Coordinates of C-alpha atoms in Angstrom, one line a residue:
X1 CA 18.0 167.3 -122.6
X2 CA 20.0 168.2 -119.6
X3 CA 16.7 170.0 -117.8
X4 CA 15.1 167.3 -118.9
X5 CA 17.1 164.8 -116.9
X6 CA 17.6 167.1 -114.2
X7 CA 14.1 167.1 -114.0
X8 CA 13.1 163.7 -114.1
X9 CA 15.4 163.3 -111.3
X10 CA 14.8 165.6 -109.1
X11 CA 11.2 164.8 -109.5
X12 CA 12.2 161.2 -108.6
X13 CA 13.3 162.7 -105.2
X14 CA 10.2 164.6 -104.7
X15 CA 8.6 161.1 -105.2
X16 CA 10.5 159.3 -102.5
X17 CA 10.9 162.3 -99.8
X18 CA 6.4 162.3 -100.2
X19 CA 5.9 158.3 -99.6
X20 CA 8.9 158.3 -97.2
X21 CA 7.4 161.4 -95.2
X22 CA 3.7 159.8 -95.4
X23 CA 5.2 156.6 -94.2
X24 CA 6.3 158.8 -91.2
X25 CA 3.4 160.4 -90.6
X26 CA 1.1 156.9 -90.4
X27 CA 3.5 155.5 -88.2
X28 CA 3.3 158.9 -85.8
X29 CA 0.0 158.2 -86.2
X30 CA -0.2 154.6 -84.9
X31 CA 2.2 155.4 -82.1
X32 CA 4.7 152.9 -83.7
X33 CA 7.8 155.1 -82.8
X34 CA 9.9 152.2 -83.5
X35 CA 8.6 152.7 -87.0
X36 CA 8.7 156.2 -87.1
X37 CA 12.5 155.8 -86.0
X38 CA 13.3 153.8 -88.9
X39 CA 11.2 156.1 -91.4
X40 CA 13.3 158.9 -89.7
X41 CA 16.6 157.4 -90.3
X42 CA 16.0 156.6 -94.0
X43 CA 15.0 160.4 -94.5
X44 CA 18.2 161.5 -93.1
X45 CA 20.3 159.0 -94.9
X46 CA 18.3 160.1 -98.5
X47 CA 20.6 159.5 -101.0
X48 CA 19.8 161.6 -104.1
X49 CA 18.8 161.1 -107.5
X50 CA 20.6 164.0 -109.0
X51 CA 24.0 163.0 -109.9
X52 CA 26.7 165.1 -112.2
X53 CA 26.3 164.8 -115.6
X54 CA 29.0 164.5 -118.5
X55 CA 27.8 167.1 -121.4
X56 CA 29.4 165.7 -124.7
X57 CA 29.9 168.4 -127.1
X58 CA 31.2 166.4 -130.0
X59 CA 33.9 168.6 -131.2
X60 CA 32.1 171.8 -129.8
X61 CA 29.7 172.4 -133.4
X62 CA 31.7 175.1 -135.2
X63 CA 34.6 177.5 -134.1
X64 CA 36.1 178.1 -130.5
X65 CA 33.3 180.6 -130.4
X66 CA 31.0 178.7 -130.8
X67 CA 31.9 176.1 -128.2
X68 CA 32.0 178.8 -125.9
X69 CA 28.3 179.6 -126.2
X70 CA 27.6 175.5 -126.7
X71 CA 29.3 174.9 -123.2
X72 CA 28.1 178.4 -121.6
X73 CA 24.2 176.4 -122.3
X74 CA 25.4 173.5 -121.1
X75 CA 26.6 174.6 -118.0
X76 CA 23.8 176.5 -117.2
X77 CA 21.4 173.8 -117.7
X78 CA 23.5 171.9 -115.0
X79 CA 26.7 170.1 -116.7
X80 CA 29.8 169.8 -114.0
X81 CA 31.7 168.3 -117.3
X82 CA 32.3 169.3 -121.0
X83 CA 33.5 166.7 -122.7
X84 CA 35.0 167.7 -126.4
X85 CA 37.1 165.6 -129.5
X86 CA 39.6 166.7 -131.7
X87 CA 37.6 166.0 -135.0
X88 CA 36.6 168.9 -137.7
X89 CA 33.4 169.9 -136.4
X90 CA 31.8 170.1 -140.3
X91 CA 33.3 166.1 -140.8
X92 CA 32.4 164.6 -137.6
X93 CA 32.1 160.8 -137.5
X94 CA 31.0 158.9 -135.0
X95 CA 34.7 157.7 -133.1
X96 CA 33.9 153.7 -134.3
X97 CA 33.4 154.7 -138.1
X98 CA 36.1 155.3 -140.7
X99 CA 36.5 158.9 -142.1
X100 CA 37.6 160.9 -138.8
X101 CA 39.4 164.2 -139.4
X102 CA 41.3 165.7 -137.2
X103 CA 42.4 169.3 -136.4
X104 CA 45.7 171.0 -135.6
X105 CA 46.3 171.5 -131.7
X106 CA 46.0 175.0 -131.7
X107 CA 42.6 174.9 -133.1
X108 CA 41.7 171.9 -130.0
X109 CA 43.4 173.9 -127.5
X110 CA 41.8 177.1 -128.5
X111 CA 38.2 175.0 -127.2
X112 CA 39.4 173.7 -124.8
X113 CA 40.4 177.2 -123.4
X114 CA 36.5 178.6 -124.6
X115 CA 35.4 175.9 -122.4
X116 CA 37.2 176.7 -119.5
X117 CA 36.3 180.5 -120.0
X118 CA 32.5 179.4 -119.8
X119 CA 33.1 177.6 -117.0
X120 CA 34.5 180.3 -115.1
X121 CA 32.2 183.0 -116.4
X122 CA 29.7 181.1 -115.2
X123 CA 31.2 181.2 -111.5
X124 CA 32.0 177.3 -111.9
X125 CA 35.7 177.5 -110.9
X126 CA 36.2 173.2 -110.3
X127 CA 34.2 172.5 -113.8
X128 CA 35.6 169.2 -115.4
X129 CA 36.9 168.9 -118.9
X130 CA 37.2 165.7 -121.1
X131 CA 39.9 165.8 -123.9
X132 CA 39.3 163.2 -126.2
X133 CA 41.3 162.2 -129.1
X134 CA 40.2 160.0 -131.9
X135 CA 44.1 160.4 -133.4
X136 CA 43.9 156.5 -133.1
X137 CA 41.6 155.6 -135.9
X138 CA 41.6 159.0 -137.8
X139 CA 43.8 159.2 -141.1
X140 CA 43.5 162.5 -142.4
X141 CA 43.4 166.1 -141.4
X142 CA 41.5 168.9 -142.9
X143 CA 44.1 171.4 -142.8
X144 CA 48.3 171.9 -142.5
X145 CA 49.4 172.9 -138.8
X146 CA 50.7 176.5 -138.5
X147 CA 54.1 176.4 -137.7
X148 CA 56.7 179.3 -137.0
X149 CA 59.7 177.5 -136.3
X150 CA 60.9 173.8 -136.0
X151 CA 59.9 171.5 -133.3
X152 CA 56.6 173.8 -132.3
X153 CA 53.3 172.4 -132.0
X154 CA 52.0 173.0 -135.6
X155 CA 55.8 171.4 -137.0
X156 CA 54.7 168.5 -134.9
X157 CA 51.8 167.7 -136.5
X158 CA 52.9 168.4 -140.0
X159 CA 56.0 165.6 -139.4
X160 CA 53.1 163.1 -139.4
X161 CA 51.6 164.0 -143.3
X162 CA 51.9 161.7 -145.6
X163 CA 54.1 163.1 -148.8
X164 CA 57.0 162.9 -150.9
X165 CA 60.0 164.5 -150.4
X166 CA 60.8 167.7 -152.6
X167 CA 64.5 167.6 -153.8
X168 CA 63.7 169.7 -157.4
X169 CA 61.2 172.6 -157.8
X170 CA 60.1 170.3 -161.2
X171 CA 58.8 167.7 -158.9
X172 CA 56.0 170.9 -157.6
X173 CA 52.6 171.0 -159.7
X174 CA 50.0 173.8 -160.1
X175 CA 47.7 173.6 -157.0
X176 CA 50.5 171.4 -155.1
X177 CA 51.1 172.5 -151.3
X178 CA 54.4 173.0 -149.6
X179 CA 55.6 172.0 -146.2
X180 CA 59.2 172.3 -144.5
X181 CA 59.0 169.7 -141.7
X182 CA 61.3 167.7 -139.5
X183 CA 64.0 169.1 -141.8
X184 CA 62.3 168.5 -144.9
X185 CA 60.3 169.9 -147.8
X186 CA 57.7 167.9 -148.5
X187 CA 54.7 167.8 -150.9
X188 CA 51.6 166.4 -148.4
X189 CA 49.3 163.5 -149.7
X190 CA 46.0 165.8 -150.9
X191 CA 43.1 163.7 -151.5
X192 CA 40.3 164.8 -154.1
X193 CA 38.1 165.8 -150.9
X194 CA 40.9 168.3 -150.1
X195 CA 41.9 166.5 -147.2
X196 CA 45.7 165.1 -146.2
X197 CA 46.4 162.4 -145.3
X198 CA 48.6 161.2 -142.5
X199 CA 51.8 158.6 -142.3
X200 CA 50.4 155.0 -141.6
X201 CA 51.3 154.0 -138.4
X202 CA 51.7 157.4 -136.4
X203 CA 48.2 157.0 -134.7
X204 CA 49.6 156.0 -131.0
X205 CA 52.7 158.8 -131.4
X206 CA 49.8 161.5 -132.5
X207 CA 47.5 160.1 -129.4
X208 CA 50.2 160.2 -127.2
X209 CA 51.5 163.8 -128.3
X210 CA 47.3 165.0 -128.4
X211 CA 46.9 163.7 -124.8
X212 CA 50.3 165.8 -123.2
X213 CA 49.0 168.8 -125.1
X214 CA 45.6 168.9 -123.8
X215 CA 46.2 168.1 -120.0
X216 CA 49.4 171.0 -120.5
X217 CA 46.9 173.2 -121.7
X218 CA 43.5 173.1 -119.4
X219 CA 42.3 169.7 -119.6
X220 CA 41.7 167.6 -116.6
X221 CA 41.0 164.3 -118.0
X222 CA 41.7 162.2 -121.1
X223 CA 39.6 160.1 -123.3
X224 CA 41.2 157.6 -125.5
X225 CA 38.4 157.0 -128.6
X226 CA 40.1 153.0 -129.4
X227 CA 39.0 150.7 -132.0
X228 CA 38.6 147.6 -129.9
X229 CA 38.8 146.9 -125.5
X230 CA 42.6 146.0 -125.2
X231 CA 44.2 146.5 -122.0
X232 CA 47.7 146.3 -123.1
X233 CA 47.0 149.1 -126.3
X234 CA 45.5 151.2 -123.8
X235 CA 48.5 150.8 -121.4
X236 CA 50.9 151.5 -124.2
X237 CA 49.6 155.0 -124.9
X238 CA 49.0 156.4 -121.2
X239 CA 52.2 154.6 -119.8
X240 CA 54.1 157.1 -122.5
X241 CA 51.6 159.9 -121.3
X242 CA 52.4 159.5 -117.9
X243 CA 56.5 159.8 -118.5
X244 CA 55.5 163.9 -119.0
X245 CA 52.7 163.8 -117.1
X246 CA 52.4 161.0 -114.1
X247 CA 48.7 161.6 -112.8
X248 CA 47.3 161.8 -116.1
X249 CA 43.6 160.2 -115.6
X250 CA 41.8 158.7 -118.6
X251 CA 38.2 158.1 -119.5
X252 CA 37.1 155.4 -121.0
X253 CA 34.0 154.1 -123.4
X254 CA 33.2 150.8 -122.8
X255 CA 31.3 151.3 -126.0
X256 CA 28.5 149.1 -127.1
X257 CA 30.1 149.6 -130.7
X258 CA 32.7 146.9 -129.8
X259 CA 31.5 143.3 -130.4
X260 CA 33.0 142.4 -127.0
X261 CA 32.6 138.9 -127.6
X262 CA 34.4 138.5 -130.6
X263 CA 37.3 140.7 -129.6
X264 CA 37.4 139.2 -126.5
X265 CA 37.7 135.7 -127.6
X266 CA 40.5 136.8 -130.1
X267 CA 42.2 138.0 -127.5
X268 CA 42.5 134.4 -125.7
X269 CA 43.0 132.9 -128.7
X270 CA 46.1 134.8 -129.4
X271 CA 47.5 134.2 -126.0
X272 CA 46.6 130.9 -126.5
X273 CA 48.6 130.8 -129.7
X274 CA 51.4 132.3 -128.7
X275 CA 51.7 129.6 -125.5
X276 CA 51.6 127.0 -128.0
X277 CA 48.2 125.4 -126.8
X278 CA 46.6 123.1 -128.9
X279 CA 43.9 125.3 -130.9
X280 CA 42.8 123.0 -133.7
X281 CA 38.8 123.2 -131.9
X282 CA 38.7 126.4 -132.6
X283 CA 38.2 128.7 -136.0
X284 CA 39.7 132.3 -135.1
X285 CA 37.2 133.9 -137.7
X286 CA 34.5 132.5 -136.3
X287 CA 34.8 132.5 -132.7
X288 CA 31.2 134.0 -132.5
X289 CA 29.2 131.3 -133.2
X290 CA 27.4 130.2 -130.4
X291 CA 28.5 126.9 -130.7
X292 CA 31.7 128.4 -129.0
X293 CA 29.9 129.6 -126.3
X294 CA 30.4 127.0 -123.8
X295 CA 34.0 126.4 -124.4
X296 CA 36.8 126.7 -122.0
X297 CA 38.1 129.6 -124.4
X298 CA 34.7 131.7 -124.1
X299 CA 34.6 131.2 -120.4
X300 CA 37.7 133.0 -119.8
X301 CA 37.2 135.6 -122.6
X302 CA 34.2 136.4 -119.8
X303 CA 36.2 136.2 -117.5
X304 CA 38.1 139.0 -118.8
X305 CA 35.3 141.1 -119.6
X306 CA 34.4 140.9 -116.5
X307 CA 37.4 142.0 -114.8
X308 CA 37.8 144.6 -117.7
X309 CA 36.9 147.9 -116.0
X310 CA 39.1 146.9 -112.9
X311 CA 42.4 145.6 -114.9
X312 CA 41.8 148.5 -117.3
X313 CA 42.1 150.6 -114.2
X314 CA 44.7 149.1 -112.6
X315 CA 47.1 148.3 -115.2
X316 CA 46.1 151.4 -118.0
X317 CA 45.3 154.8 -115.4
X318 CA 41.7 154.7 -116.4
X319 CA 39.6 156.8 -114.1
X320 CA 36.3 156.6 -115.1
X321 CA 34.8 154.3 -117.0
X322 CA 31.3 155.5 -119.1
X323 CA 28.9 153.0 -121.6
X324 CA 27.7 154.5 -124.1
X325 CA 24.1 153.8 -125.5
X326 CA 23.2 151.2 -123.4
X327 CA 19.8 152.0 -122.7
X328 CA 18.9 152.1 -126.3
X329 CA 20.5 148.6 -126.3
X330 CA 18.5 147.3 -123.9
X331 CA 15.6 148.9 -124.6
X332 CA 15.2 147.5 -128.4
X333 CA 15.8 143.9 -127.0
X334 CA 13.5 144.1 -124.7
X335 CA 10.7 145.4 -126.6
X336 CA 11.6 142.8 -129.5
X337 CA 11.4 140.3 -127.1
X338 CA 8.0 141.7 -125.5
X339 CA 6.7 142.2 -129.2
X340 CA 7.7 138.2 -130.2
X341 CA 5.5 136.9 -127.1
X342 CA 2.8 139.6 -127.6
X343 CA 2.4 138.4 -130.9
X344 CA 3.4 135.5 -130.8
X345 CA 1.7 132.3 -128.3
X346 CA 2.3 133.7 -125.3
X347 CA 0.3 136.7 -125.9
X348 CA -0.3 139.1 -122.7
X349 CA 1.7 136.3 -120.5
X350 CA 4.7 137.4 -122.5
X351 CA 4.4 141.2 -120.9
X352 CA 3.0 139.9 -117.5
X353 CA 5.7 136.9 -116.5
X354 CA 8.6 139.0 -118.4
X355 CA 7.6 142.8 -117.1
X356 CA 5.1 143.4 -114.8
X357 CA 5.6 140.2 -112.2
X358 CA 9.4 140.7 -112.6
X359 CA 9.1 144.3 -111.5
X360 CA 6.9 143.0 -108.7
X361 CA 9.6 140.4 -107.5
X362 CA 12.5 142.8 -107.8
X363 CA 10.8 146.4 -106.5
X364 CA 10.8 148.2 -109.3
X365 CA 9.4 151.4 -108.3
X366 CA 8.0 151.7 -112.4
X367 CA 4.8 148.8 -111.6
X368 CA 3.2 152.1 -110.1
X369 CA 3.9 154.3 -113.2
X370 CA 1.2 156.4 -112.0
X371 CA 2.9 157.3 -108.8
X372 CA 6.3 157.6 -110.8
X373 CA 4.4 160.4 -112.8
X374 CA 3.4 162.4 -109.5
X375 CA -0.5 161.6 -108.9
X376 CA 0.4 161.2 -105.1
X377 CA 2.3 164.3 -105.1
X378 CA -0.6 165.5 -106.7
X379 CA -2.8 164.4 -104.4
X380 CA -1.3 166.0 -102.0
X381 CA -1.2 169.5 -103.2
X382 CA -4.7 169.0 -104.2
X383 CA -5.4 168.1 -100.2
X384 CA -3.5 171.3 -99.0
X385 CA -5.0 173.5 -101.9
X386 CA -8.8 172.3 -101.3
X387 CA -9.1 170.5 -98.2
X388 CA -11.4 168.2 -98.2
X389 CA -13.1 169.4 -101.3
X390 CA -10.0 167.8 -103.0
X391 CA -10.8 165.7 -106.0
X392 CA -7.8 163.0 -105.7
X393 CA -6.6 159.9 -107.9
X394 CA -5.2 158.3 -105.2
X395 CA -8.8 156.8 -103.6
X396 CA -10.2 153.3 -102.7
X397 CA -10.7 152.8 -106.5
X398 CA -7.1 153.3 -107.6
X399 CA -5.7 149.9 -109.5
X400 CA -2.2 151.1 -107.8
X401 CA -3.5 150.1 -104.9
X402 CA -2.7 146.5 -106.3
X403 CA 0.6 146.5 -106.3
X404 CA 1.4 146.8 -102.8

């Protein structure tokens, strides 16, 4: 996939260097050297298609060893950054679901350093990692922490199980499992799946103590997997990051798996509530409904999407933000839309006045799919290869030739 986009997009140059080069070369031509100035200038300005991409590795598909081979493959088909969770790689959930397992820091650390190794085997000495951890919204872990003495890593993590405190060896079952933490013996919570289950509440102190760990241990940047866009939660759990580490950077998903709306509107309304204003036109459980939408309490819940990315920065150290999925987003609306109109009484005017002319009004570059695919570039080739024996698609007869 990465080739794929690297690809596309450096084909995407290709396209724009040909028509801005041809451009030159007509306006040479002509003698327009005011023209051929301006052509001249964009070419040495060009801007790029190829940008960095972020290689997400879920929770690197197996072992440390095999992250290292995972990331070695995605690093060599062009990643800058390996992005990689804290989740069991054989239970992985998607970060918004319920069910997320997490594993012991040695066993996150131990990819994280596989990463890093591939990135420098690789030559790639400034490679970018992503530390994410989904300790937020994920209630159980797989297996008990190794620990050799109290107050280590692996004691930390086992002070967060869920159990009941041995005081008689008659309280200790066939099968039962043992664990002297934070002082205590305990017997963890073991759940039919053979998974344990962690203390309620302990989600932002196992965040917290996930984030310090990673960036102590080779990670660059955080990532924060949340269960809903709050400022102030975000705030809570990088403002105690930053007391051990102060330039701690985090990455955020402004994931398409919130409903924005809703959460947003919730938001105001509990401000609201707590400043005592009057409330009674609004139902909290319902503050979807589009009948809501043109109320003074959905305006400023827009408003504070909208200034989301930039008070999230300002006020919670995030340093990047990414969106998730949007393209799959927007592409089933649109096409639902398209197929309604299609199908429906507008028929082809539902494509033309929604696609095509709005393409034509705004420049899209994709009206000419043709060209996007390369026929000029084509042409071209074909015209140095043959000469003038060239059979081209780019002649008199070429419906591109409408769209100009």
């Amino acid at each position: 996939m990465i080739e794929e986009l690297y690809t596309f997009l450096k084909q995407a140059d290709a396209r724009e260097l040909d028509l801005l080069f041809t451009a030159l070369d007509e306006a040479r031509a002509a003698g327009d050297n005011a023209k051929a100035a301006e052509i001249q200038g964009k070419i040495d300005n060009f801007q790029t298609h190829v940008v960095p991409i972020i290689a997400d590795i879920d929770a690197g598909f197996g072992n440390a060893e095999a992250t290292y081979l995972l990331a070695k493959k995605m690093i060599e088909a062009g990643a800058c950054c390996i992005q990689i969770e804290n989740q069991v790689s054989d239970e992985k959930q998607c970060g918004h679901q319920d069910g997320k397992v997490t594993v012991p820091h040695v066993d996150f650390l131990a990819k994280i350093n596989a990463v890093r190794y591939a990135f420098l085997e690789l030559g790639v000495d400034d490679g970018v990692i992503v530390a994410r951890t989904d300790s937020l919204g994920a209630g159980l872990t797989k297996q008990i922490a190794f620990s050799t003495r109290p107050g280590d890593l692996g004691d930390q993590y086992n002070s967060f199980l869920e159990g009941e405190e041995i005081t008689d060896l008659s309280q200790i079952k066939a099968g039962d499992v043992i664990v002297n933490t934070n002082g205590k013996t305990i017997k963890p919570t073991r759940l039919p799946s053979n998974l344990f289950q962690f203390k309620k509440g302990t989600g932002v102190d196992r965040v917290v103590l996930d984030c310090i760990t990673s960036l102590q241990n080779g990670a660059d940047l955080l990532w924060i997997e949340t269960e809903k866009p709050h400022v102030g939660q975000i705030k809570e759990m990088i403002d105690r990051v930053r007391e051990v580490i102060p330039n701690a950077k985090l990455v955020y998903n402004n994931s398409p798996s919130f409903n924005w709306t809703l959460n947003f509107r919730q938001q105001v309304f509990d401000t609201w509530k707590d400043a005592g204003k009057d409330l009674s036109a609004y139902d909290r459980a319902k503050l979807m409904s589009a009948e809501y939408d043109d109320t003074e309490l959905a305006k400023e819940a827009d408003e504070r999407i909208r200034t989301f990315q930039r008070d999230a920065s300002a006020q919670a150290g995030i340093f990047h933000h990414l969106i998730t999925l949007p393209t799959y987003h927007t592409a089933a609306l649109s096409t639902d839309n398209l197929a309604k109109g299609y199908f429906g009484d507008e028929a082809m005017l539902a494509y033309v006045k929604g696609v095509q002319r709005q393409e034509i009004r705004q420049g899209i570059a994709t009206v000419k799919h043709q060209n996007m695919a390369g026929s000029d570039i084509g042409d071209n080739h074909k015209e140095y290869f043959a000469g003038e024996a060239a059979l081209k698609a780019g002649g008199k007869d070429n419906t591109m030739n409408q769209f100009h």
